[in-house]
């Protein structure tokens, strides 16, 4: 089995940048590595992504099922095969996003979400989740302009609950999470992530 590393964080946290930086470093160091994201990474997932980010008026429960459908497809079509080939998989968002956004943000039942996550992932959970934590105002301030994105437009209170949802998950599973201050310079963040990731992935190298 390879190693499964997930990046999480609120809007403008810098997680996608850091996921890419880690992906490139792993490539340079000779690892077999894949970079993907949620929702997405498969045709079904990309279709769900377009719908979820741009269509207003989706019921919270329908939203939840769409994220889960995208996840079920990505896990079976992409993630598991890559991990079984011994690759390192870097994924921008995963199940913890649903707990934070649909659970803490939208107020859906947390136990239901955990249960659906177990079904959608077939029990695949990250070896490490890196949380890029930034105050909501800082993250939203990094977004160039308030576009039409459903989640970016959800309001500060929603995003404060999302942040709290992430921090709560990190506290509950401290040994499998790394919480990084995402307001620090990009290079420092990348170095802190690398220090934690390198020992985890070493065994996957051929
Ligand atoms: P992003 O990956 O470009 O940030 O866009 C994904 C958006 O979807 C982001 O606003 C967070 C949201 N999201 C959820 O609400 N629940 C989920 O389970 C996932 C994966 C993403």
mmCIF file of N, CA and C in Angstrom, residues 23-120:
data_model
loop_
_atom_site.group_PDB
_atom_site.id
_atom_site.type_symbol
_atom_site.label_atom_id
_atom_site.label_comp_id
_atom_site.label_asym_id
_atom_site.label_seq_id
_atom_site.Cartn_x
_atom_site.Cartn_y
_atom_site.Cartn_z
ATOM 1 N N UNK A 23 3.165 17.781 -3.847
ATOM 2 C CA UNK A 23 3.156 16.866 -4.991
ATOM 3 C C UNK A 23 4.451 17.008 -5.796
ATOM 4 N N UNK A 24 4.848 18.265 -6.083
ATOM 5 C CA UNK A 24 6.057 18.499 -6.890
ATOM 6 C C UNK A 24 7.305 18.025 -6.158
ATOM 7 N N UNK A 25 7.354 18.290 -4.860
ATOM 8 C CA UNK A 25 8.540 17.871 -4.099
ATOM 9 C C UNK A 25 8.662 16.342 -4.091
ATOM 10 N N UNK A 26 7.534 15.666 -3.904
ATOM 11 C CA UNK A 26 7.563 14.203 -3.916
ATOM 12 C C UNK A 26 8.035 13.690 -5.275
ATOM 13 N N UNK A 27 7.552 14.331 -6.338
ATOM 14 C CA UNK A 27 8.006 13.948 -7.689
ATOM 15 C C UNK A 27 9.512 14.123 -7.817
ATOM 16 N N UNK A 28 9.999 15.298 -7.387
ATOM 17 C CA UNK A 28 11.441 15.589 -7.491
ATOM 18 C C UNK A 28 12.274 14.574 -6.728
ATOM 19 N N UNK A 29 11.746 14.137 -5.583
ATOM 20 C CA UNK A 29 12.499 13.202 -4.745
ATOM 21 C C UNK A 29 12.347 11.764 -5.232
ATOM 22 N N UNK A 30 11.641 11.578 -6.339
ATOM 23 C CA UNK A 30 11.602 10.259 -6.960
ATOM 24 C C UNK A 30 10.461 9.361 -6.520
ATOM 25 N N UNK A 31 9.485 9.924 -5.828
ATOM 26 C CA UNK A 31 8.330 9.107 -5.429
ATOM 27 C C UNK A 31 7.355 8.975 -6.587
ATOM 28 N N UNK A 32 6.616 7.874 -6.611
ATOM 29 C CA UNK A 32 5.478 7.749 -7.529
ATOM 30 C C UNK A 32 4.299 8.372 -6.811
ATOM 31 N N UNK A 33 3.783 9.439 -7.381
ATOM 32 C CA UNK A 33 2.806 10.232 -6.640
ATOM 33 C C UNK A 33 1.692 10.719 -7.557
ATOM 34 N N UNK A 34 0.501 10.830 -7.009
ATOM 35 C CA UNK A 34 -0.662 11.324 -7.755
ATOM 36 C C UNK A 34 -1.280 12.487 -6.988
ATOM 37 N N UNK A 35 -1.701 13.510 -7.733
ATOM 38 C CA UNK A 35 -2.398 14.647 -7.126
ATOM 39 C C UNK A 35 -3.831 14.658 -7.638
ATOM 40 N N UNK A 36 -4.783 14.703 -6.718
ATOM 41 C CA UNK A 36 -6.174 14.802 -7.153
ATOM 42 C C UNK A 36 -6.952 15.673 -6.163
ATOM 43 N N UNK A 37 -8.242 15.852 -6.432
ATOM 44 C CA UNK A 37 -9.019 16.756 -5.581
ATOM 45 C C UNK A 37 -10.467 16.315 -5.498
ATOM 46 N N UNK A 38 -11.138 16.857 -4.483
ATOM 47 C CA UNK A 38 -12.565 16.577 -4.267
ATOM 48 C C UNK A 38 -13.355 17.871 -4.149
ATOM 49 N N UNK A 39 -14.572 17.936 -4.631
ATOM 50 C CA UNK A 39 -15.155 16.917 -5.490
ATOM 51 C C UNK A 39 -14.490 16.988 -6.863
ATOM 52 N N UNK A 40 -14.273 15.853 -7.473
ATOM 53 C CA UNK A 40 -13.642 15.839 -8.795
ATOM 54 C C UNK A 40 -12.767 14.615 -8.975
ATOM 55 N N UNK A 41 -11.855 14.711 -9.925
ATOM 56 C CA UNK A 41 -10.911 13.632 -10.163
ATOM 57 C C UNK A 41 -11.452 12.500 -11.019
ATOM 58 N N UNK A 42 -12.753 12.545 -11.305
ATOM 59 C CA UNK A 42 -13.388 11.600 -12.239
ATOM 60 C C UNK A 42 -14.411 12.416 -13.024
ATOM 61 N N UNK A 43 -14.865 11.918 -14.176
ATOM 62 C CA UNK A 43 -15.894 12.672 -14.915
ATOM 63 C C UNK A 43 -17.136 12.923 -14.060
ATOM 64 N N UNK A 44 -17.572 11.907 -13.303
ATOM 65 C CA UNK A 44 -18.741 12.099 -12.435
ATOM 66 C C UNK A 44 -18.457 13.183 -11.387
ATOM 67 N N UNK A 45 -17.273 13.091 -10.795
ATOM 68 C CA UNK A 45 -16.912 14.051 -9.751
ATOM 69 C C UNK A 45 -16.816 15.473 -10.276
ATOM 70 N N UNK A 46 -16.293 15.622 -11.504
ATOM 71 C CA UNK A 46 -16.170 16.972 -12.076
ATOM 72 C C UNK A 46 -17.557 17.548 -12.407
ATOM 73 N N UNK A 47 -18.469 16.676 -12.843
ATOM 74 C CA UNK A 47 -19.834 17.145 -13.118
ATOM 75 C C UNK A 47 -20.502 17.583 -11.809
ATOM 76 N N UNK A 48 -20.322 16.782 -10.761
ATOM 77 C CA UNK A 48 -20.891 17.138 -9.448
ATOM 78 C C UNK A 48 -20.276 18.452 -8.968
ATOM 79 N N UNK A 49 -18.978 18.616 -9.183
ATOM 80 C CA UNK A 49 -18.291 19.839 -8.743
ATOM 81 C C UNK A 49 -18.899 21.085 -9.385
ATOM 82 N N UNK A 50 -19.092 20.992 -10.714
ATOM 83 C CA UNK A 50 -19.660 22.149 -11.424
ATOM 84 C C UNK A 50 -21.047 22.481 -10.880
ATOM 85 N N UNK A 51 -21.838 21.450 -10.667
ATOM 86 C CA UNK A 51 -23.185 21.672 -10.152
ATOM 87 C C UNK A 51 -23.126 22.297 -8.747
ATOM 88 N N UNK A 52 -22.354 21.663 -7.894
ATOM 89 C CA UNK A 52 -22.341 22.062 -6.472
ATOM 90 C C UNK A 52 -21.830 23.478 -6.271
ATOM 91 N N UNK A 53 -20.825 23.863 -7.055
ATOM 92 C CA UNK A 53 -20.224 25.182 -6.850
ATOM 93 C C UNK A 53 -21.047 26.312 -7.474
ATOM 94 N N UNK A 54 -21.882 25.963 -8.485
ATOM 95 C CA UNK A 54 -22.507 27.064 -9.223
ATOM 96 C C UNK A 54 -24.031 27.140 -9.085
ATOM 97 N N UNK A 55 -24.688 26.052 -8.684
ATOM 98 C CA UNK A 55 -26.156 26.059 -8.667
ATOM 99 C C UNK A 55 -26.674 26.369 -7.277
ATOM 100 N N UNK A 56 -27.378 27.460 -7.162
ATOM 101 C CA UNK A 56 -28.003 27.786 -5.880
ATOM 102 C C UNK A 56 -29.284 26.993 -5.714
ATOM 103 N N UNK A 57 -29.724 26.864 -4.461
ATOM 104 C CA UNK A 57 -31.019 26.227 -4.203
ATOM 105 C C UNK A 57 -30.942 24.716 -4.090
ATOM 106 N N UNK A 58 -29.721 24.142 -4.089
ATOM 107 C CA UNK A 58 -29.609 22.702 -3.860
ATOM 108 C C UNK A 58 -29.911 22.431 -2.383
ATOM 109 N N UNK A 59 -30.795 21.486 -2.117
ATOM 110 C CA UNK A 59 -31.121 21.130 -0.733
ATOM 111 C C UNK A 59 -29.867 20.591 -0.034
ATOM 112 N N UNK A 60 -29.732 20.891 1.258
ATOM 113 C CA UNK A 60 -28.536 20.460 1.990
ATOM 114 C C UNK A 60 -28.319 18.948 1.888
ATOM 115 N N UNK A 61 -29.420 18.187 1.963
ATOM 116 C CA UNK A 61 -29.280 16.734 1.910
ATOM 117 C C UNK A 61 -28.868 16.266 0.511
ATOM 118 N N UNK A 62 -29.397 16.924 -0.516
ATOM 119 C CA UNK A 62 -29.019 16.592 -1.896
ATOM 120 C C UNK A 62 -27.539 16.923 -2.112
ATOM 121 N N UNK A 63 -27.125 18.061 -1.561
ATOM 122 C CA UNK A 63 -25.708 18.458 -1.629
ATOM 123 C C UNK A 63 -24.827 17.364 -1.002
ATOM 124 N N UNK A 64 -25.268 16.923 0.174
ATOM 125 C CA UNK A 64 -24.504 15.883 0.885
ATOM 126 C C UNK A 64 -24.338 14.638 0.014
ATOM 127 N N UNK A 65 -25.435 14.192 -0.599
ATOM 128 C CA UNK A 65 -25.365 12.969 -1.402
ATOM 129 C C UNK A 65 -24.498 13.149 -2.643
ATOM 130 N N UNK A 66 -24.520 14.353 -3.216
ATOM 131 C CA UNK A 66 -23.663 14.590 -4.385
ATOM 132 C C UNK A 66 -22.187 14.506 -4.012
ATOM 133 N N UNK A 67 -21.817 15.102 -2.869
ATOM 134 C CA UNK A 67 -20.419 14.979 -2.426
ATOM 135 C C UNK A 67 -20.054 13.521 -2.183
ATOM 136 N N UNK A 68 -20.996 12.786 -1.603
ATOM 137 C CA UNK A 68 -20.717 11.373 -1.305
ATOM 138 C C UNK A 68 -20.598 10.554 -2.599
ATOM 139 N N UNK A 69 -21.439 10.877 -3.587
ATOM 140 C CA UNK A 69 -21.376 10.153 -4.864
ATOM 141 C C UNK A 69 -20.025 10.390 -5.531
ATOM 142 N N UNK A 70 -19.588 11.651 -5.521
ATOM 143 C CA UNK A 70 -18.279 11.977 -6.107
ATOM 144 C C UNK A 70 -17.176 11.210 -5.388
ATOM 145 N N UNK A 71 -17.312 11.111 -4.064
ATOM 146 C CA UNK A 71 -16.278 10.429 -3.257
ATOM 147 C C UNK A 71 -16.259 8.936 -3.547
ATOM 148 N N UNK A 72 -17.446 8.320 -3.612
ATOM 149 C CA UNK A 72 -17.518 6.878 -3.868
ATOM 150 C C UNK A 72 -16.847 6.543 -5.203
ATOM 151 N N UNK A 73 -17.076 7.394 -6.192
ATOM 152 C CA UNK A 73 -16.498 7.168 -7.516
ATOM 153 C C UNK A 73 -14.979 7.340 -7.499
ATOM 154 N N UNK A 74 -14.516 8.412 -6.874
ATOM 155 C CA UNK A 74 -13.067 8.692 -6.835
ATOM 156 C C UNK A 74 -12.314 7.594 -6.090
ATOM 157 N N UNK A 75 -12.863 7.148 -4.964
ATOM 158 C CA UNK A 75 -12.181 6.126 -4.167
ATOM 159 C C UNK A 75 -11.989 4.860 -4.985
ATOM 160 N N UNK A 76 -13.075 4.434 -5.656
ATOM 161 C CA UNK A 76 -13.009 3.143 -6.347
ATOM 162 C C UNK A 76 -12.281 3.220 -7.676
ATOM 163 N N UNK A 77 -12.477 4.331 -8.380
ATOM 164 C CA UNK A 77 -11.894 4.432 -9.733
ATOM 165 C C UNK A 77 -10.433 4.880 -9.693
ATOM 166 N N UNK A 78 -10.069 5.694 -8.713
ATOM 167 C CA UNK A 78 -8.756 6.353 -8.756
ATOM 168 C C UNK A 78 -7.896 6.071 -7.518
ATOM 169 N N UNK A 79 -8.438 6.352 -6.335
ATOM 170 C CA UNK A 79 -7.585 6.329 -5.141
ATOM 171 C C UNK A 79 -7.115 4.936 -4.763
ATOM 172 N N UNK A 80 -8.044 4.005 -4.642
ATOM 173 C CA UNK A 80 -7.646 2.654 -4.231
ATOM 174 C C UNK A 80 -6.658 2.010 -5.206
ATOM 175 N N UNK A 81 -6.948 2.094 -6.532
ATOM 176 C CA UNK A 81 -5.981 1.509 -7.464
ATOM 177 C C UNK A 81 -4.591 2.123 -7.317
ATOM 178 N N UNK A 82 -4.520 3.435 -7.136
ATOM 179 C CA UNK A 82 -3.205 4.087 -7.002
ATOM 180 C C UNK A 82 -2.505 3.624 -5.731
ATOM 181 N N UNK A 83 -3.250 3.560 -4.638
ATOM 182 C CA UNK A 83 -2.647 3.130 -3.375
ATOM 183 C C UNK A 83 -2.209 1.667 -3.466
ATOM 184 N N UNK A 84 -2.995 0.864 -4.163
ATOM 185 C CA UNK A 84 -2.623 -0.543 -4.315
ATOM 186 C C UNK A 84 -1.384 -0.707 -5.192
ATOM 187 N N UNK A 85 -1.165 0.245 -6.099
ATOM 188 C CA UNK A 85 0.079 0.219 -6.895
ATOM 189 C C UNK A 85 1.266 0.732 -6.080
ATOM 190 N N UNK A 86 1.003 1.172 -4.857
ATOM 191 C CA UNK A 86 2.086 1.630 -3.979
ATOM 192 C C UNK A 86 2.397 3.106 -4.102
ATOM 193 N N UNK A 87 1.500 3.866 -4.754
ATOM 194 C CA UNK A 87 1.779 5.296 -4.951
ATOM 195 C C UNK A 87 1.431 6.124 -3.713
ATOM 196 N N UNK A 88 2.030 7.318 -3.670
ATOM 197 C CA UNK A 88 1.592 8.307 -2.691
ATOM 198 C C UNK A 88 0.467 9.096 -3.351
ATOM 199 N N UNK A 89 -0.648 9.227 -2.663
ATOM 200 C CA UNK A 89 -1.774 10.005 -3.194
ATOM 201 C C UNK A 89 -1.927 11.267 -2.350
ATOM 202 N N UNK A 90 -1.879 12.413 -3.030
ATOM 203 C CA UNK A 90 -2.119 13.700 -2.372
ATOM 204 C C UNK A 90 -3.484 14.173 -2.846
ATOM 205 N N UNK A 91 -4.402 14.373 -1.922
ATOM 206 C CA UNK A 91 -5.774 14.735 -2.304
ATOM 207 C C UNK A 91 -6.168 16.052 -1.636
ATOM 208 N N UNK A 92 -6.649 16.966 -2.469
ATOM 209 C CA UNK A 92 -7.106 18.272 -2.015
ATOM 210 C C UNK A 92 -8.572 18.111 -1.588
ATOM 211 N N UNK A 93 -8.796 18.004 -0.297
ATOM 212 C CA UNK A 93 -10.094 17.747 0.352
ATOM 213 C C UNK A 93 -10.476 16.267 0.307
ATOM 214 N N UNK A 94 -11.228 15.857 1.362
ATOM 215 C CA UNK A 94 -11.770 14.488 1.427
ATOM 216 C C UNK A 94 -12.910 14.506 2.451
ATOM 217 N N UNK A 95 -13.139 13.412 3.101
ATOM 218 C CA UNK A 95 -14.318 13.289 3.970
ATOM 219 C C UNK A 95 -14.449 14.362 5.043
ATOM 220 N N UNK A 96 -13.341 14.857 5.549
ATOM 221 C CA UNK A 96 -13.405 15.875 6.611
ATOM 222 C C UNK A 96 -14.056 17.161 6.117
ATOM 223 N N UNK A 97 -13.987 17.417 4.798
ATOM 224 C CA UNK A 97 -14.669 18.594 4.251
ATOM 225 C C UNK A 97 -16.173 18.486 4.463
ATOM 226 N N UNK A 98 -16.702 17.277 4.293
ATOM 227 C CA UNK A 98 -18.149 17.101 4.442
ATOM 228 C C UNK A 98 -18.571 17.286 5.898
ATOM 229 N N UNK A 99 -17.746 16.761 6.797
ATOM 230 C CA UNK A 99 -18.046 16.967 8.224
ATOM 231 C C UNK A 99 -18.050 18.463 8.533
ATOM 232 N N UNK A 100 -17.051 19.186 8.012
ATOM 233 C CA UNK A 100 -16.936 20.617 8.319
ATOM 234 C C UNK A 100 -18.033 21.439 7.631
ATOM 235 N N UNK A 101 -18.233 21.225 6.328
ATOM 236 C CA UNK A 101 -19.146 22.088 5.567
ATOM 237 C C UNK A 101 -20.619 21.680 5.723
ATOM 238 N N UNK A 102 -20.903 20.377 5.495
ATOM 239 C CA UNK A 102 -22.313 19.971 5.562
ATOM 240 C C UNK A 102 -22.737 19.718 7.016
ATOM 241 N N UNK A 103 -21.793 19.258 7.849
ATOM 242 C CA UNK A 103 -22.107 19.016 9.252
ATOM 243 C C UNK A 103 -22.114 20.319 10.054
ATOM 244 N N UNK A 104 -20.957 20.874 10.297
ATOM 245 C CA UNK A 104 -20.868 22.100 11.105
ATOM 246 C C UNK A 104 -21.457 23.299 10.367
ATOM 247 N N UNK A 105 -21.199 23.386 9.068
ATOM 248 C CA UNK A 105 -21.674 24.544 8.312
ATOM 249 C C UNK A 105 -23.175 24.524 8.088
ATOM 250 N N UNK A 106 -23.664 23.455 7.463
ATOM 251 C CA UNK A 106 -25.097 23.378 7.125
ATOM 252 C C UNK A 106 -25.945 22.839 8.265
ATOM 253 N N UNK A 107 -25.306 22.197 9.239
ATOM 254 C CA UNK A 107 -26.057 21.698 10.395
ATOM 255 C C UNK A 107 -26.664 20.317 10.196
ATOM 256 N N UNK A 108 -26.176 19.554 9.223
ATOM 257 C CA UNK A 108 -26.670 18.177 9.065
ATOM 258 C C UNK A 108 -26.074 17.286 10.165
ATOM 259 N N UNK A 109 -26.773 16.190 10.410
ATOM 260 C CA UNK A 109 -26.413 15.296 11.510
ATOM 261 C C UNK A 109 -25.000 14.708 11.329
ATOM 262 N N UNK A 110 -24.161 14.905 12.335
ATOM 263 C CA UNK A 110 -22.756 14.491 12.211
ATOM 264 C C UNK A 110 -22.619 12.973 12.142
ATOM 265 N N UNK A 111 -23.439 12.275 12.903
ATOM 266 C CA UNK A 111 -23.340 10.811 12.898
ATOM 267 C C UNK A 111 -23.719 10.256 11.518
ATOM 268 N N UNK A 112 -24.750 10.858 10.902
ATOM 269 C CA UNK A 112 -25.144 10.448 9.545
ATOM 270 C C UNK A 112 -23.974 10.657 8.578
ATOM 271 N N UNK A 113 -23.315 11.799 8.689
ATOM 272 C CA UNK A 113 -22.197 12.097 7.777
ATOM 273 C C UNK A 113 -21.052 11.103 7.978
ATOM 274 N N UNK A 114 -20.740 10.814 9.236
ATOM 275 C CA UNK A 114 -19.654 9.840 9.486
ATOM 276 C C UNK A 114 -20.009 8.481 8.883
ATOM 277 N N UNK A 115 -21.283 8.114 9.043
ATOM 278 C CA UNK A 115 -21.721 6.822 8.517
ATOM 279 C C UNK A 115 -21.638 6.794 6.988
ATOM 280 N N UNK A 116 -22.121 7.861 6.341
ATOM 281 C CA UNK A 116 -22.060 7.922 4.879
ATOM 282 C C UNK A 116 -20.608 7.964 4.402
ATOM 283 N N UNK A 117 -19.763 8.667 5.123
ATOM 284 C CA UNK A 117 -18.339 8.696 4.761
ATOM 285 C C UNK A 117 -17.746 7.288 4.790
ATOM 286 N N UNK A 118 -18.108 6.510 5.803
ATOM 287 C CA UNK A 118 -17.575 5.143 5.873
ATOM 288 C C UNK A 118 -18.036 4.330 4.671
ATOM 289 N N UNK A 119 -19.290 4.530 4.249
ATOM 290 C CA UNK A 119 -19.820 3.812 3.080
ATOM 291 C C UNK A 119 -19.137 4.292 1.804
ATOM 292 N N UNK A 120 -19.081 5.596 1.647
ATOM 293 C CA UNK A 120 -18.545 6.159 0.395
ATOM 294 C C UNK A 120 -17.077 5.791 0.209
#
